[in-house]
Amino acid sequence: MAIEVAPLPLPPSADPTKFVNFGREVKGVNPGSLTPEQFQEIRELLFKHDALLFRNADLTPEQQYLLTKAFDPASESYGHGNNKTGETKKSILHPDLKTIPRQPQVQLIGNGTVYDHEGLAEAKLKHPHHRTFHKTAIPEEDDLNFTRFYRWHIDAALYDLSPPMVTTLYGLKVPAGHTQTIRYDDGTGDELEVPLGTTAFVSGHTMFEILPEELKSVAVRGKVQYAPHPYVWMAPAHAMSTGLGIETENLELPASELPAWDKEKIKTYPLLWKNPVTNNLHFQVHPCGVQTLIIDPLPAGTKREGALYPEGAHLTDLKEVRELIYKMQRPAIAPPLVYPHDWSEKDLVLFHNRGVLHSVVGAFAPDQVRAFHQASTVRTFGDVHELTDLVSQCNLAASTEPVGPSEEDVKKYA
């Protein structure tokens, strides 16, 4: 049977003109047992469309790992390092992920307590809530009807290891119920109705394309340097109400209080990453971990009138760095540009981690947990208590670094 593709169903809030090339549902193929020829077609589709959906997929942790690894055969360890999330207790990622023992590159995420699952005797899972990370929170009386983007990010350690090319998310047991409304709470009045427990995606290519010329020039010339052990560094800090970066309150851990780190392992990346198939440029910055912004001078012969930082800059003031990155990224998370995936059980989503940003969304009530803990699934989970959703995640630290803009790109956009 030939591989068939169809556009992803968009919510009424989405601007269809901005999703012409984003996202495809794939039919007629089993993602757990692709032939080499089928995989090459899937690879092309993923880099062209940035997100692929397979419905009613049956996938073991081993199959999920092998599928993810196929995009980068030389990769091996989980994107944050195998078992590192469990060892680094100070990391903001520690409460969110549980490692599958026999396949440590696959993580279990969700909400509730799972017993005897894939070698885990007991796994207490907690869906991230913005109250634990944001500076401000939605009032408790509104919490079940309104929510926020928890943290916009790319999947990457941002220290020592290279950002994964692809992330796979497999919905084993997912919530169902009413919608919730995301509040941006940033003075714009922006709100977005989303399915309960959605994962939200935005295109890094669109993020770049909608920028005005002067900010495109900064983006094509810019590089960001991340903090050492950024998820530990940022742990005491608070996120903005949009989930798109950190409030500057000087709460980050000083370098002397971080785990031992090596200057050579600190990551510096271009703001724009080149797509290996389309050659499009994607604005790929994890706003929470950024510490320094480096902007190259304008190339010789480039028009300087109206240009920002024509002589280049090395910005180290954290507030200034964050404000400039936010100015460039915030337009792309406007409601018409967000794809909130409406999960069904056994959905498998592959996304181009070097081409999109994504965020966890949602808040669950105790009665909702009880309502869905008996939902059936093909996989055997052992004894399950207080379970709302269960998702397995896999991404692998890449064997190569992202490729930034070419000399021609700089000349075109600078």
mmCIF file of C-alpha atoms in Angstrom:
data_model
loop_
_atom_site.group_PDB
_atom_site.id
_atom_site.type_symbol
_atom_site.label_atom_id
_atom_site.label_comp_id
_atom_site.label_asym_id
_atom_site.label_seq_id
_atom_site.Cartn_x
_atom_site.Cartn_y
_atom_site.Cartn_z
ATOM 1 C CA MET A 1 0.000 0.000 0.000
ATOM 2 C CA ALA A 2 1.403 3.409 -0.984
ATOM 3 C CA ILE A 3 2.094 6.085 1.601
ATOM 4 C CA GLU A 4 -0.690 8.656 1.651
ATOM 5 C CA VAL A 5 -0.506 12.105 3.215
ATOM 6 C CA ALA A 6 -3.136 14.664 4.137
ATOM 7 C CA PRO A 7 -2.916 18.106 5.777
ATOM 8 C CA LEU A 8 -3.291 18.182 9.544
ATOM 9 C CA PRO A 9 -6.745 19.329 10.676
ATOM 10 C CA LEU A 10 -6.391 22.947 11.788
ATOM 11 C CA PRO A 11 -8.453 24.580 14.530
ATOM 12 C CA PRO A 12 -10.652 27.579 13.608
ATOM 13 C CA SER A 13 -8.099 29.856 15.296
ATOM 14 C CA ALA A 14 -5.320 28.956 12.837
ATOM 15 C CA ASP A 15 -4.504 31.066 9.787
ATOM 16 C CA PRO A 16 -4.486 28.446 6.992
ATOM 17 C CA THR A 17 -2.223 30.611 4.818
ATOM 18 C CA LYS A 18 0.540 30.143 7.405
ATOM 19 C CA PHE A 19 0.135 26.341 7.511
ATOM 20 C CA VAL A 20 0.276 25.527 3.796
ATOM 21 C CA ASN A 21 3.456 23.478 4.231
ATOM 22 C CA PHE A 22 3.260 22.705 7.946
ATOM 23 C CA GLY A 23 2.240 19.264 9.176
ATOM 24 C CA ARG A 24 0.922 16.147 7.461
ATOM 25 C CA GLU A 25 -1.022 13.074 8.561
ATOM 26 C CA VAL A 26 0.585 9.915 7.165
ATOM 27 C CA LYS A 27 -1.518 6.900 6.219
ATOM 28 C CA GLY A 28 -0.906 3.494 4.695
ATOM 29 C CA VAL A 29 2.317 2.620 6.529
ATOM 30 C CA ASN A 30 3.318 1.121 9.878
ATOM 31 C CA PRO A 31 5.859 3.491 11.503
ATOM 32 C CA GLY A 32 7.242 0.637 13.612
ATOM 33 C CA SER A 33 8.316 -1.448 10.633
ATOM 34 C CA LEU A 34 9.279 0.848 7.775
ATOM 35 C CA THR A 35 11.225 -0.468 4.815
ATOM 36 C CA PRO A 36 14.351 1.561 3.882
ATOM 37 C CA GLU A 37 12.466 3.045 0.945
ATOM 38 C CA GLN A 38 9.487 3.979 3.115
ATOM 39 C CA PHE A 39 11.764 5.568 5.711
ATOM 40 C CA GLN A 40 13.441 7.766 3.086
ATOM 41 C CA GLU A 41 10.011 9.000 2.015
ATOM 42 C CA ILE A 42 9.037 9.675 5.637
ATOM 43 C CA ARG A 43 12.326 11.522 6.203
ATOM 44 C CA GLU A 44 11.682 13.794 3.227
ATOM 45 C CA LEU A 45 8.124 14.429 4.389
ATOM 46 C CA LEU A 46 9.220 15.325 7.914
ATOM 47 C CA PHE A 47 11.813 17.897 6.883
ATOM 48 C CA LYS A 48 9.413 19.379 4.324
ATOM 49 C CA HIS A 49 6.479 19.636 6.737
ATOM 50 C CA ASP A 50 8.144 19.718 10.222
ATOM 51 C CA ALA A 51 5.521 17.493 11.895
ATOM 52 C CA LEU A 52 4.002 14.134 10.949
ATOM 53 C CA LEU A 53 1.048 12.361 12.564
ATOM 54 C CA PHE A 54 0.428 8.597 12.490
ATOM 55 C CA ARG A 55 -2.888 7.547 14.001
ATOM 56 C CA ASN A 56 -3.605 4.180 15.672
ATOM 57 C CA ALA A 57 0.078 3.291 15.755
ATOM 58 C CA ASP A 58 1.314 0.245 17.685
ATOM 59 C CA LEU A 59 4.852 0.922 18.877
ATOM 60 C CA THR A 60 7.123 -0.651 21.486
ATOM 61 C CA PRO A 61 9.822 1.435 23.211
ATOM 62 C CA GLU A 62 12.410 -0.402 21.126
ATOM 63 C CA GLN A 63 10.597 0.457 17.906
ATOM 64 C CA GLN A 64 10.196 4.082 18.961
ATOM 65 C CA TYR A 65 13.920 4.317 19.686
ATOM 66 C CA LEU A 66 14.894 2.704 16.373
ATOM 67 C CA LEU A 67 12.562 4.976 14.416
ATOM 68 C CA THR A 68 14.001 8.069 16.105
ATOM 69 C CA LYS A 69 17.584 6.857 15.639
ATOM 70 C CA ALA A 70 17.017 6.224 11.923
ATOM 71 C CA PHE A 71 17.006 9.981 11.327
ATOM 72 C CA ASP A 72 20.555 10.158 12.726
ATOM 73 C CA PRO A 73 22.098 6.661 12.792
ATOM 74 C CA ALA A 74 25.249 7.841 14.590
ATOM 75 C CA SER A 75 23.210 9.211 17.517
ATOM 76 C CA GLU A 76 22.801 7.090 20.629
ATOM 77 C CA SER A 77 22.012 8.798 23.934
ATOM 78 C CA TYR A 78 18.803 10.541 24.979
ATOM 79 C CA GLY A 79 18.848 14.244 24.105
ATOM 80 C CA HIS A 80 19.653 15.253 27.680
ATOM 81 C CA GLY A 81 21.965 12.278 28.326
ATOM 82 C CA ASN A 82 20.785 8.815 29.346
ATOM 83 C CA ASN A 83 19.502 8.804 32.946
ATOM 84 C CA LYS A 84 20.727 12.359 33.488
ATOM 85 C CA THR A 85 17.272 13.706 34.289
ATOM 86 C CA GLY A 86 17.022 11.400 37.275
ATOM 87 C CA GLU A 87 20.487 12.243 38.581
ATOM 88 C CA THR A 88 20.335 16.030 38.271
ATOM 89 C CA LYS A 89 17.804 16.733 40.988
ATOM 90 C CA LYS A 90 18.142 20.513 40.660
ATOM 91 C CA SER A 91 17.181 20.493 36.978
ATOM 92 C CA ILE A 92 13.741 21.836 36.110
ATOM 93 C CA LEU A 93 13.333 18.737 33.912
ATOM 94 C CA HIS A 94 13.723 16.269 36.784
ATOM 95 C CA PRO A 95 10.037 16.059 37.845
ATOM 96 C CA ASP A 96 8.726 15.729 34.288
ATOM 97 C CA LEU A 97 10.516 12.673 32.887
ATOM 98 C CA LYS A 98 10.946 9.012 33.811
ATOM 99 C CA THR A 99 13.378 6.785 31.933
ATOM 100 C CA ILE A 100 12.348 3.396 30.532
ATOM 101 C CA PRO A 101 15.062 1.160 32.087
ATOM 102 C CA ARG A 102 15.552 -1.245 29.191
ATOM 103 C CA GLN A 103 15.461 1.569 26.612
ATOM 104 C CA PRO A 104 16.908 4.642 28.362
ATOM 105 C CA GLN A 105 16.532 6.854 25.307
ATOM 106 C CA VAL A 106 12.736 6.645 25.716
ATOM 107 C CA GLN A 107 11.091 8.713 28.460
ATOM 108 C CA LEU A 108 7.716 8.270 30.097
ATOM 109 C CA ILE A 109 5.765 11.488 30.664
ATOM 110 C CA GLY A 110 2.220 12.133 31.767
ATOM 111 C CA ASN A 111 0.114 12.452 34.888
ATOM 112 C CA GLY A 112 -0.650 9.931 37.623
ATOM 113 C CA THR A 113 0.980 6.824 39.065
ATOM 114 C CA VAL A 114 1.902 3.802 36.963
ATOM 115 C CA TYR A 115 2.979 0.410 38.348
ATOM 116 C CA ASP A 116 4.916 -2.350 36.570
ATOM 117 C CA HIS A 117 5.270 -0.452 33.324
ATOM 118 C CA GLU A 118 8.079 -1.416 30.924
ATOM 119 C CA GLY A 119 10.454 -2.260 33.796
ATOM 120 C CA LEU A 120 9.411 0.630 36.040
ATOM 121 C CA ALA A 121 8.102 -0.777 39.325
ATOM 122 C CA GLU A 122 6.427 2.533 40.119
ATOM 123 C CA ALA A 123 6.398 5.799 38.196
ATOM 124 C CA LYS A 124 4.759 8.885 39.658
ATOM 125 C CA LEU A 125 4.102 11.210 36.759
ATOM 126 C CA LYS A 126 3.159 14.855 37.033
ATOM 127 C CA HIS A 127 1.879 16.998 34.204
ATOM 128 C CA PRO A 128 3.753 20.326 34.405
ATOM 129 C CA HIS A 129 1.616 23.216 35.623
ATOM 130 C CA HIS A 130 2.530 26.818 34.909
ATOM 131 C CA ARG A 131 2.066 27.665 38.591
ATOM 132 C CA THR A 132 5.341 25.866 39.365
ATOM 133 C CA PHE A 133 7.386 27.831 36.824
ATOM 134 C CA HIS A 134 5.766 31.162 35.896
ATOM 135 C CA LYS A 135 6.187 34.384 37.883
ATOM 136 C CA THR A 136 2.422 34.882 37.903
ATOM 137 C CA ALA A 137 -0.402 32.357 37.764
ATOM 138 C CA ILE A 138 -4.005 32.134 36.672
ATOM 139 C CA PRO A 139 -6.296 32.491 39.721
ATOM 140 C CA GLU A 140 -7.195 29.143 41.238
ATOM 141 C CA GLU A 141 -10.902 29.629 40.615
ATOM 142 C CA ASP A 142 -10.192 29.915 36.854
ATOM 143 C CA ASP A 143 -7.581 27.166 36.699
ATOM 144 C CA LEU A 144 -9.665 24.402 35.137
ATOM 145 C CA ASN A 145 -11.067 26.560 32.365
ATOM 146 C CA PHE A 146 -7.981 28.604 31.599
ATOM 147 C CA THR A 147 -4.342 27.647 31.214
ATOM 148 C CA ARG A 148 -1.030 28.803 29.733
ATOM 149 C CA PHE A 149 1.795 27.640 27.549
ATOM 150 C CA TYR A 150 4.102 26.064 30.127
ATOM 151 C CA ARG A 151 7.465 26.566 28.385
ATOM 152 C CA TRP A 152 8.214 27.127 24.706
ATOM 153 C CA HIS A 153 11.361 25.204 23.856
ATOM 154 C CA ILE A 154 13.359 22.957 21.606
ATOM 155 C CA ASP A 155 14.382 19.557 22.952
ATOM 156 C CA ALA A 156 18.071 19.973 23.697
ATOM 157 C CA ALA A 157 20.539 19.737 26.565
ATOM 158 C CA LEU A 158 22.106 23.010 25.338
ATOM 159 C CA TYR A 159 25.325 21.939 27.052
ATOM 160 C CA ASP A 160 27.800 19.288 25.903
ATOM 161 C CA LEU A 161 25.297 17.375 23.725
ATOM 162 C CA SER A 162 24.027 18.444 20.292
ATOM 163 C CA PRO A 163 20.316 19.214 19.768
ATOM 164 C CA PRO A 164 18.307 16.207 18.546
ATOM 165 C CA MET A 165 17.133 16.282 14.953
ATOM 166 C CA VAL A 166 13.796 14.623 15.619
ATOM 167 C CA THR A 167 11.534 13.983 18.608
ATOM 168 C CA THR A 168 8.856 11.283 18.645
ATOM 169 C CA LEU A 169 5.846 11.464 20.961
ATOM 170 C CA TYR A 170 3.567 8.450 21.363
ATOM 171 C CA GLY A 171 0.245 8.835 23.142
ATOM 172 C CA LEU A 172 -0.389 5.673 25.132
ATOM 173 C CA LYS A 173 -3.207 6.979 27.314
ATOM 174 C CA VAL A 174 -4.430 10.502 26.820
ATOM 175 C CA PRO A 175 -7.034 12.777 28.373
ATOM 176 C CA ALA A 176 -10.370 13.588 26.833
ATOM 177 C CA GLY A 177 -12.749 16.261 27.886
ATOM 178 C CA HIS A 178 -13.603 19.900 27.548
ATOM 179 C CA THR A 179 -11.369 22.500 25.963
ATOM 180 C CA GLN A 180 -9.351 25.037 27.903
ATOM 181 C CA THR A 181 -8.447 28.605 26.971
ATOM 182 C CA ILE A 182 -4.831 29.714 26.979
ATOM 183 C CA ARG A 183 -4.322 33.160 28.414
ATOM 184 C CA TYR A 184 -1.228 35.002 27.262
ATOM 185 C CA ASP A 185 -1.616 37.560 30.102
ATOM 186 C CA ASP A 186 0.914 39.893 28.485
ATOM 187 C CA GLY A 187 -1.314 42.905 27.910
ATOM 188 C CA THR A 188 -2.266 41.928 24.348
ATOM 189 C CA GLY A 189 -5.548 40.262 25.246
ATOM 190 C CA ASP A 190 -4.506 37.210 23.217
ATOM 191 C CA GLU A 191 -6.279 33.964 24.086
ATOM 192 C CA LEU A 192 -6.430 30.580 22.365
ATOM 193 C CA GLU A 193 -8.938 27.765 22.848
ATOM 194 C CA VAL A 194 -7.164 24.379 22.872
ATOM 195 C CA PRO A 195 -7.965 20.706 23.528
ATOM 196 C CA LEU A 196 -7.324 19.479 27.061
ATOM 197 C CA GLY A 197 -3.698 18.356 27.431
ATOM 198 C CA THR A 198 -2.598 19.583 24.011
ATOM 199 C CA THR A 199 0.980 19.914 22.789
ATOM 200 C CA ALA A 200 1.370 23.254 20.999
ATOM 201 C CA PHE A 201 3.693 23.769 18.030
ATOM 202 C CA VAL A 202 4.909 26.789 16.088
ATOM 203 C CA SER A 203 7.063 26.856 12.964
ATOM 204 C CA GLY A 204 10.590 28.219 13.304
ATOM 205 C CA HIS A 205 10.521 29.019 9.584
ATOM 206 C CA THR A 206 7.386 31.121 9.986
ATOM 207 C CA MET A 207 8.974 32.746 13.041
ATOM 208 C CA PHE A 208 11.768 34.012 10.806
ATOM 209 C CA GLU A 209 9.693 34.812 7.719
ATOM 210 C CA ILE A 210 7.287 37.175 9.506
ATOM 211 C CA LEU A 211 10.053 39.314 10.981
ATOM 212 C CA PRO A 212 10.555 42.852 9.644
ATOM 213 C CA GLU A 213 13.698 43.382 7.568
ATOM 214 C CA GLU A 214 15.745 44.956 10.364
ATOM 215 C CA LEU A 215 15.145 41.963 12.661
ATOM 216 C CA LYS A 216 15.770 39.467 9.870
ATOM 217 C CA SER A 217 19.160 41.131 9.533
ATOM 218 C CA VAL A 218 19.864 40.637 13.236
ATOM 219 C CA ALA A 219 18.668 37.025 13.082
ATOM 220 C CA VAL A 220 20.827 36.066 10.106
ATOM 221 C CA ARG A 221 23.906 37.613 11.747
ATOM 222 C CA GLY A 222 23.179 36.462 15.301
ATOM 223 C CA LYS A 223 24.399 33.699 17.586
ATOM 224 C CA VAL A 224 23.276 32.839 21.106
ATOM 225 C CA GLN A 225 25.404 31.380 23.866
ATOM 226 C CA TYR A 226 23.606 29.243 26.420
ATOM 227 C CA ALA A 227 24.382 29.048 30.122
ATOM 228 C CA PRO A 228 26.298 26.005 31.379
ATOM 229 C CA HIS A 229 23.851 23.388 32.664
ATOM 230 C CA PRO A 230 21.022 25.757 31.662
ATOM 231 C CA TYR A 231 18.176 23.735 33.227
ATOM 232 C CA VAL A 232 19.899 23.875 36.595
ATOM 233 C CA TRP A 233 20.962 27.500 36.073
ATOM 234 C CA MET A 234 17.380 28.632 35.414
ATOM 235 C CA ALA A 235 15.707 26.465 38.086
ATOM 236 C CA PRO A 236 15.221 29.232 40.713
ATOM 237 C CA ALA A 237 13.969 31.720 38.093
ATOM 238 C CA HIS A 238 10.429 32.368 36.894
ATOM 239 C CA ALA A 239 9.029 32.251 33.382
ATOM 240 C CA MET A 240 7.026 34.909 31.606
ATOM 241 C CA SER A 241 3.262 34.529 31.354
ATOM 242 C CA THR A 242 3.542 33.466 27.693
ATOM 243 C CA GLY A 243 6.026 30.690 28.552
ATOM 244 C CA LEU A 244 8.403 32.317 26.057
ATOM 245 C CA GLY A 245 11.439 32.984 28.219
ATOM 246 C CA ILE A 246 12.451 34.010 31.718
ATOM 247 C CA GLU A 247 11.671 37.118 33.736
ATOM 248 C CA THR A 248 14.865 38.979 34.636
ATOM 249 C CA GLU A 249 14.922 38.963 38.440
ATOM 250 C CA ASN A 250 18.556 37.892 38.940
ATOM 251 C CA LEU A 251 17.433 34.573 40.420
ATOM 252 C CA GLU A 252 19.537 32.294 38.206
ATOM 253 C CA LEU A 253 22.164 30.209 39.969
ATOM 254 C CA PRO A 254 25.669 31.702 39.905
ATOM 255 C CA ALA A 255 28.299 29.686 38.045
ATOM 256 C CA SER A 256 29.914 28.692 41.337
ATOM 257 C CA GLU A 257 26.757 26.850 42.439
ATOM 258 C CA LEU A 258 26.251 24.874 39.240
ATOM 259 C CA PRO A 259 27.409 21.281 38.789
ATOM 260 C CA ALA A 260 30.985 21.081 37.553
ATOM 261 C CA TRP A 261 31.176 22.449 34.021
ATOM 262 C CA ASP A 262 33.683 22.799 31.221
ATOM 263 C CA LYS A 263 33.952 25.986 29.161
ATOM 264 C CA GLU A 264 34.544 23.864 26.059
ATOM 265 C CA LYS A 265 31.124 22.233 26.460
ATOM 266 C CA ILE A 266 29.149 25.493 26.540
ATOM 267 C CA LYS A 267 26.987 25.749 23.430
ATOM 268 C CA THR A 268 26.890 28.699 21.031
ATOM 269 C CA TYR A 269 24.458 28.402 18.120
ATOM 270 C CA PRO A 270 23.245 30.578 15.270
ATOM 271 C CA LEU A 271 19.751 31.979 15.736
ATOM 272 C CA LEU A 272 18.791 30.456 12.380
ATOM 273 C CA TRP A 273 19.179 26.761 11.504
ATOM 274 C CA LYS A 274 19.101 25.546 7.918
ATOM 275 C CA ASN A 275 16.657 22.809 6.945
ATOM 276 C CA PRO A 276 18.588 19.875 5.394
ATOM 277 C CA VAL A 277 15.932 19.243 2.722
ATOM 278 C CA THR A 278 14.269 22.585 1.914
ATOM 279 C CA ASN A 279 17.227 24.868 2.798
ATOM 280 C CA ASN A 280 14.733 27.095 4.616
ATOM 281 C CA LEU A 281 15.981 29.023 7.649
ATOM 282 C CA HIS A 282 14.275 28.288 10.976
ATOM 283 C CA PHE A 283 14.514 30.572 14.016
ATOM 284 C CA GLN A 284 15.572 28.023 16.629
ATOM 285 C CA VAL A 285 16.326 29.557 20.019
ATOM 286 C CA HIS A 286 15.411 28.135 23.412
ATOM 287 C CA PRO A 287 14.577 31.451 25.082
ATOM 288 C CA CYS A 288 14.849 30.238 28.672
ATOM 289 C CA GLY A 289 18.496 29.159 28.486
ATOM 290 C CA VAL A 290 20.004 32.068 26.557
ATOM 291 C CA GLN A 291 22.748 34.008 28.329
ATOM 292 C CA THR A 292 24.632 35.985 25.654
ATOM 293 C CA LEU A 293 23.801 37.305 22.167
ATOM 294 C CA ILE A 294 26.539 37.844 19.588
ATOM 295 C CA ILE A 295 25.749 39.799 16.405
ATOM 296 C CA ASP A 296 28.202 39.955 13.530
ATOM 297 C CA PRO A 297 28.793 43.276 11.688
ATOM 298 C CA LEU A 298 26.958 43.934 8.453
ATOM 299 C CA PRO A 299 28.794 42.558 5.415
ATOM 300 C CA ALA A 300 30.749 45.056 3.338
ATOM 301 C CA GLY A 301 28.564 46.853 0.832
ATOM 302 C CA THR A 302 25.324 46.187 2.718
ATOM 303 C CA LYS A 303 22.836 49.028 3.132
ATOM 304 C CA ARG A 304 23.298 50.431 6.630
ATOM 305 C CA GLU A 305 20.395 52.861 6.848
ATOM 306 C CA GLY A 306 17.870 51.609 9.399
ATOM 307 C CA ALA A 307 19.997 48.577 10.287
ATOM 308 C CA LEU A 308 20.284 47.443 13.894
ATOM 309 C CA TYR A 309 23.788 46.827 15.248
ATOM 310 C CA PRO A 310 25.526 47.615 11.923
ATOM 311 C CA GLU A 311 28.944 47.287 13.585
ATOM 312 C CA GLY A 312 27.939 44.088 15.355
ATOM 313 C CA ALA A 313 27.486 43.608 19.103
ATOM 314 C CA HIS A 314 28.262 41.297 21.999
ATOM 315 C CA LEU A 315 25.314 41.627 24.368
ATOM 316 C CA THR A 316 25.822 40.266 27.859
ATOM 317 C CA ASP A 317 23.168 42.193 29.800
ATOM 318 C CA LEU A 318 20.634 39.439 30.450
ATOM 319 C CA LYS A 319 17.616 41.750 30.374
ATOM 320 C CA GLU A 320 18.674 43.266 27.047
ATOM 321 C CA VAL A 321 19.377 39.844 25.541
ATOM 322 C CA ARG A 322 16.034 38.448 26.635
ATOM 323 C CA GLU A 323 14.054 41.458 25.443
ATOM 324 C CA LEU A 324 15.572 41.300 21.953
ATOM 325 C CA ILE A 325 15.021 37.544 21.607
ATOM 326 C CA TYR A 326 11.447 37.940 22.869
ATOM 327 C CA LYS A 327 10.791 40.734 20.369
ATOM 328 C CA MET A 328 11.808 38.377 17.572
ATOM 329 C CA GLN A 329 9.957 35.289 18.831
ATOM 330 C CA ARG A 330 6.718 36.626 20.305
ATOM 331 C CA PRO A 331 4.938 37.363 16.987
ATOM 332 C CA ALA A 332 5.168 33.669 16.010
ATOM 333 C CA ILE A 333 3.194 32.414 19.017
ATOM 334 C CA ALA A 334 0.177 34.598 18.223
ATOM 335 C CA PRO A 335 -3.015 32.482 18.235
ATOM 336 C CA PRO A 336 -3.348 32.212 14.420
ATOM 337 C CA LEU A 337 0.169 30.736 14.168
ATOM 338 C CA VAL A 338 -0.123 27.985 16.819
ATOM 339 C CA TYR A 339 -0.969 24.370 15.995
ATOM 340 C CA PRO A 340 -2.401 22.711 19.162
ATOM 341 C CA HIS A 341 -2.456 18.964 18.578
ATOM 342 C CA ASP A 342 -5.665 17.252 19.671
ATOM 343 C CA TRP A 343 -4.327 13.947 21.024
ATOM 344 C CA SER A 344 -6.016 10.581 20.603
ATOM 345 C CA GLU A 345 -4.757 7.331 22.059
ATOM 346 C CA LYS A 346 -2.070 5.682 19.927
ATOM 347 C CA ASP A 347 -1.251 8.908 18.098
ATOM 348 C CA LEU A 348 2.406 9.017 17.100
ATOM 349 C CA VAL A 349 3.774 12.489 16.341
ATOM 350 C CA LEU A 350 7.204 13.000 14.812
ATOM 351 C CA PHE A 351 8.473 16.558 14.771
ATOM 352 C CA HIS A 352 11.528 18.257 13.326
ATOM 353 C CA ASN A 353 13.162 19.433 16.536
ATOM 354 C CA ARG A 354 15.482 21.722 14.592
ATOM 355 C CA GLY A 355 12.551 23.348 12.818
ATOM 356 C CA VAL A 356 9.797 23.962 15.410
ATOM 357 C CA LEU A 357 9.275 25.142 18.964
ATOM 358 C CA HIS A 358 6.729 23.392 21.166
ATOM 359 C CA SER A 359 5.124 23.668 24.578
ATOM 360 C CA VAL A 360 3.223 21.527 27.064
ATOM 361 C CA VAL A 361 -0.202 22.965 27.870
ATOM 362 C CA GLY A 362 -3.035 22.228 30.290
ATOM 363 C CA ALA A 363 -4.234 21.704 33.831
ATOM 364 C CA PHE A 364 -6.090 18.671 35.186
ATOM 365 C CA ALA A 365 -8.581 18.311 38.032
ATOM 366 C CA PRO A 366 -8.824 15.305 40.381
ATOM 367 C CA ASP A 367 -12.266 14.362 39.076
ATOM 368 C CA GLN A 368 -10.929 14.400 35.524
ATOM 369 C CA VAL A 369 -8.192 12.029 36.591
ATOM 370 C CA ARG A 370 -10.655 9.537 38.001
ATOM 371 C CA ALA A 371 -12.809 9.798 34.899
ATOM 372 C CA PHE A 372 -10.084 8.600 32.542
ATOM 373 C CA HIS A 373 -7.902 6.203 34.487
ATOM 374 C CA GLN A 374 -9.655 3.108 33.112
ATOM 375 C CA ALA A 375 -9.456 4.055 29.444
ATOM 376 C CA SER A 376 -8.407 1.049 27.370
ATOM 377 C CA THR A 377 -5.215 0.717 25.381
ATOM 378 C CA VAL A 378 -3.453 -1.988 23.412
ATOM 379 C CA ARG A 379 -0.366 -1.856 25.605
ATOM 380 C CA THR A 380 -0.449 -3.543 29.064
ATOM 381 C CA PHE A 381 0.406 -1.119 31.837
ATOM 382 C CA GLY A 382 0.066 -3.306 34.923
ATOM 383 C CA ASP A 383 -1.728 -1.526 37.754
ATOM 384 C CA VAL A 384 -2.624 2.093 37.034
ATOM 385 C CA HIS A 385 -3.859 4.568 39.615
ATOM 386 C CA GLU A 386 -4.849 8.212 39.290
ATOM 387 C CA LEU A 387 -3.873 8.252 35.629
ATOM 388 C CA THR A 388 -4.836 11.021 33.269
ATOM 389 C CA ASP A 389 -2.359 10.750 30.433
ATOM 390 C CA LEU A 390 0.623 8.652 29.486
ATOM 391 C CA VAL A 391 3.014 9.512 26.684
ATOM 392 C CA SER A 392 6.381 8.079 25.697
ATOM 393 C CA GLN A 393 8.955 10.464 24.294
ATOM 394 C CA CYS A 394 12.185 9.826 22.446
ATOM 395 C CA ASN A 395 14.839 12.162 21.097
ATOM 396 C CA LEU A 396 18.545 11.516 20.663
ATOM 397 C CA ALA A 397 21.472 13.889 21.019
ATOM 398 C CA ALA A 398 22.575 14.454 17.443
ATOM 399 C CA SER A 399 25.896 13.381 15.973
ATOM 400 C CA THR A 400 26.299 16.751 14.247
ATOM 401 C CA GLU A 401 25.619 20.372 15.115
ATOM 402 C CA PRO A 402 22.944 22.524 13.432
ATOM 403 C CA VAL A 403 24.001 24.333 10.268
ATOM 404 C CA GLY A 404 23.485 28.080 10.263
ATOM 405 C CA PRO A 405 22.937 30.580 7.453
ATOM 406 C CA SER A 406 25.227 30.437 4.435
ATOM 407 C CA GLU A 407 27.213 33.393 3.164
ATOM 408 C CA GLU A 408 24.529 33.837 0.517
ATOM 409 C CA ASP A 409 21.818 33.870 3.207
ATOM 410 C CA VAL A 410 23.658 36.585 5.099
ATOM 411 C CA LYS A 411 23.995 38.701 1.978
ATOM 412 C CA LYS A 412 20.301 38.202 1.176
ATOM 413 C CA TYR A 413 18.853 39.104 4.583
ATOM 414 C CA ALA A 414 21.472 41.336 6.239
#
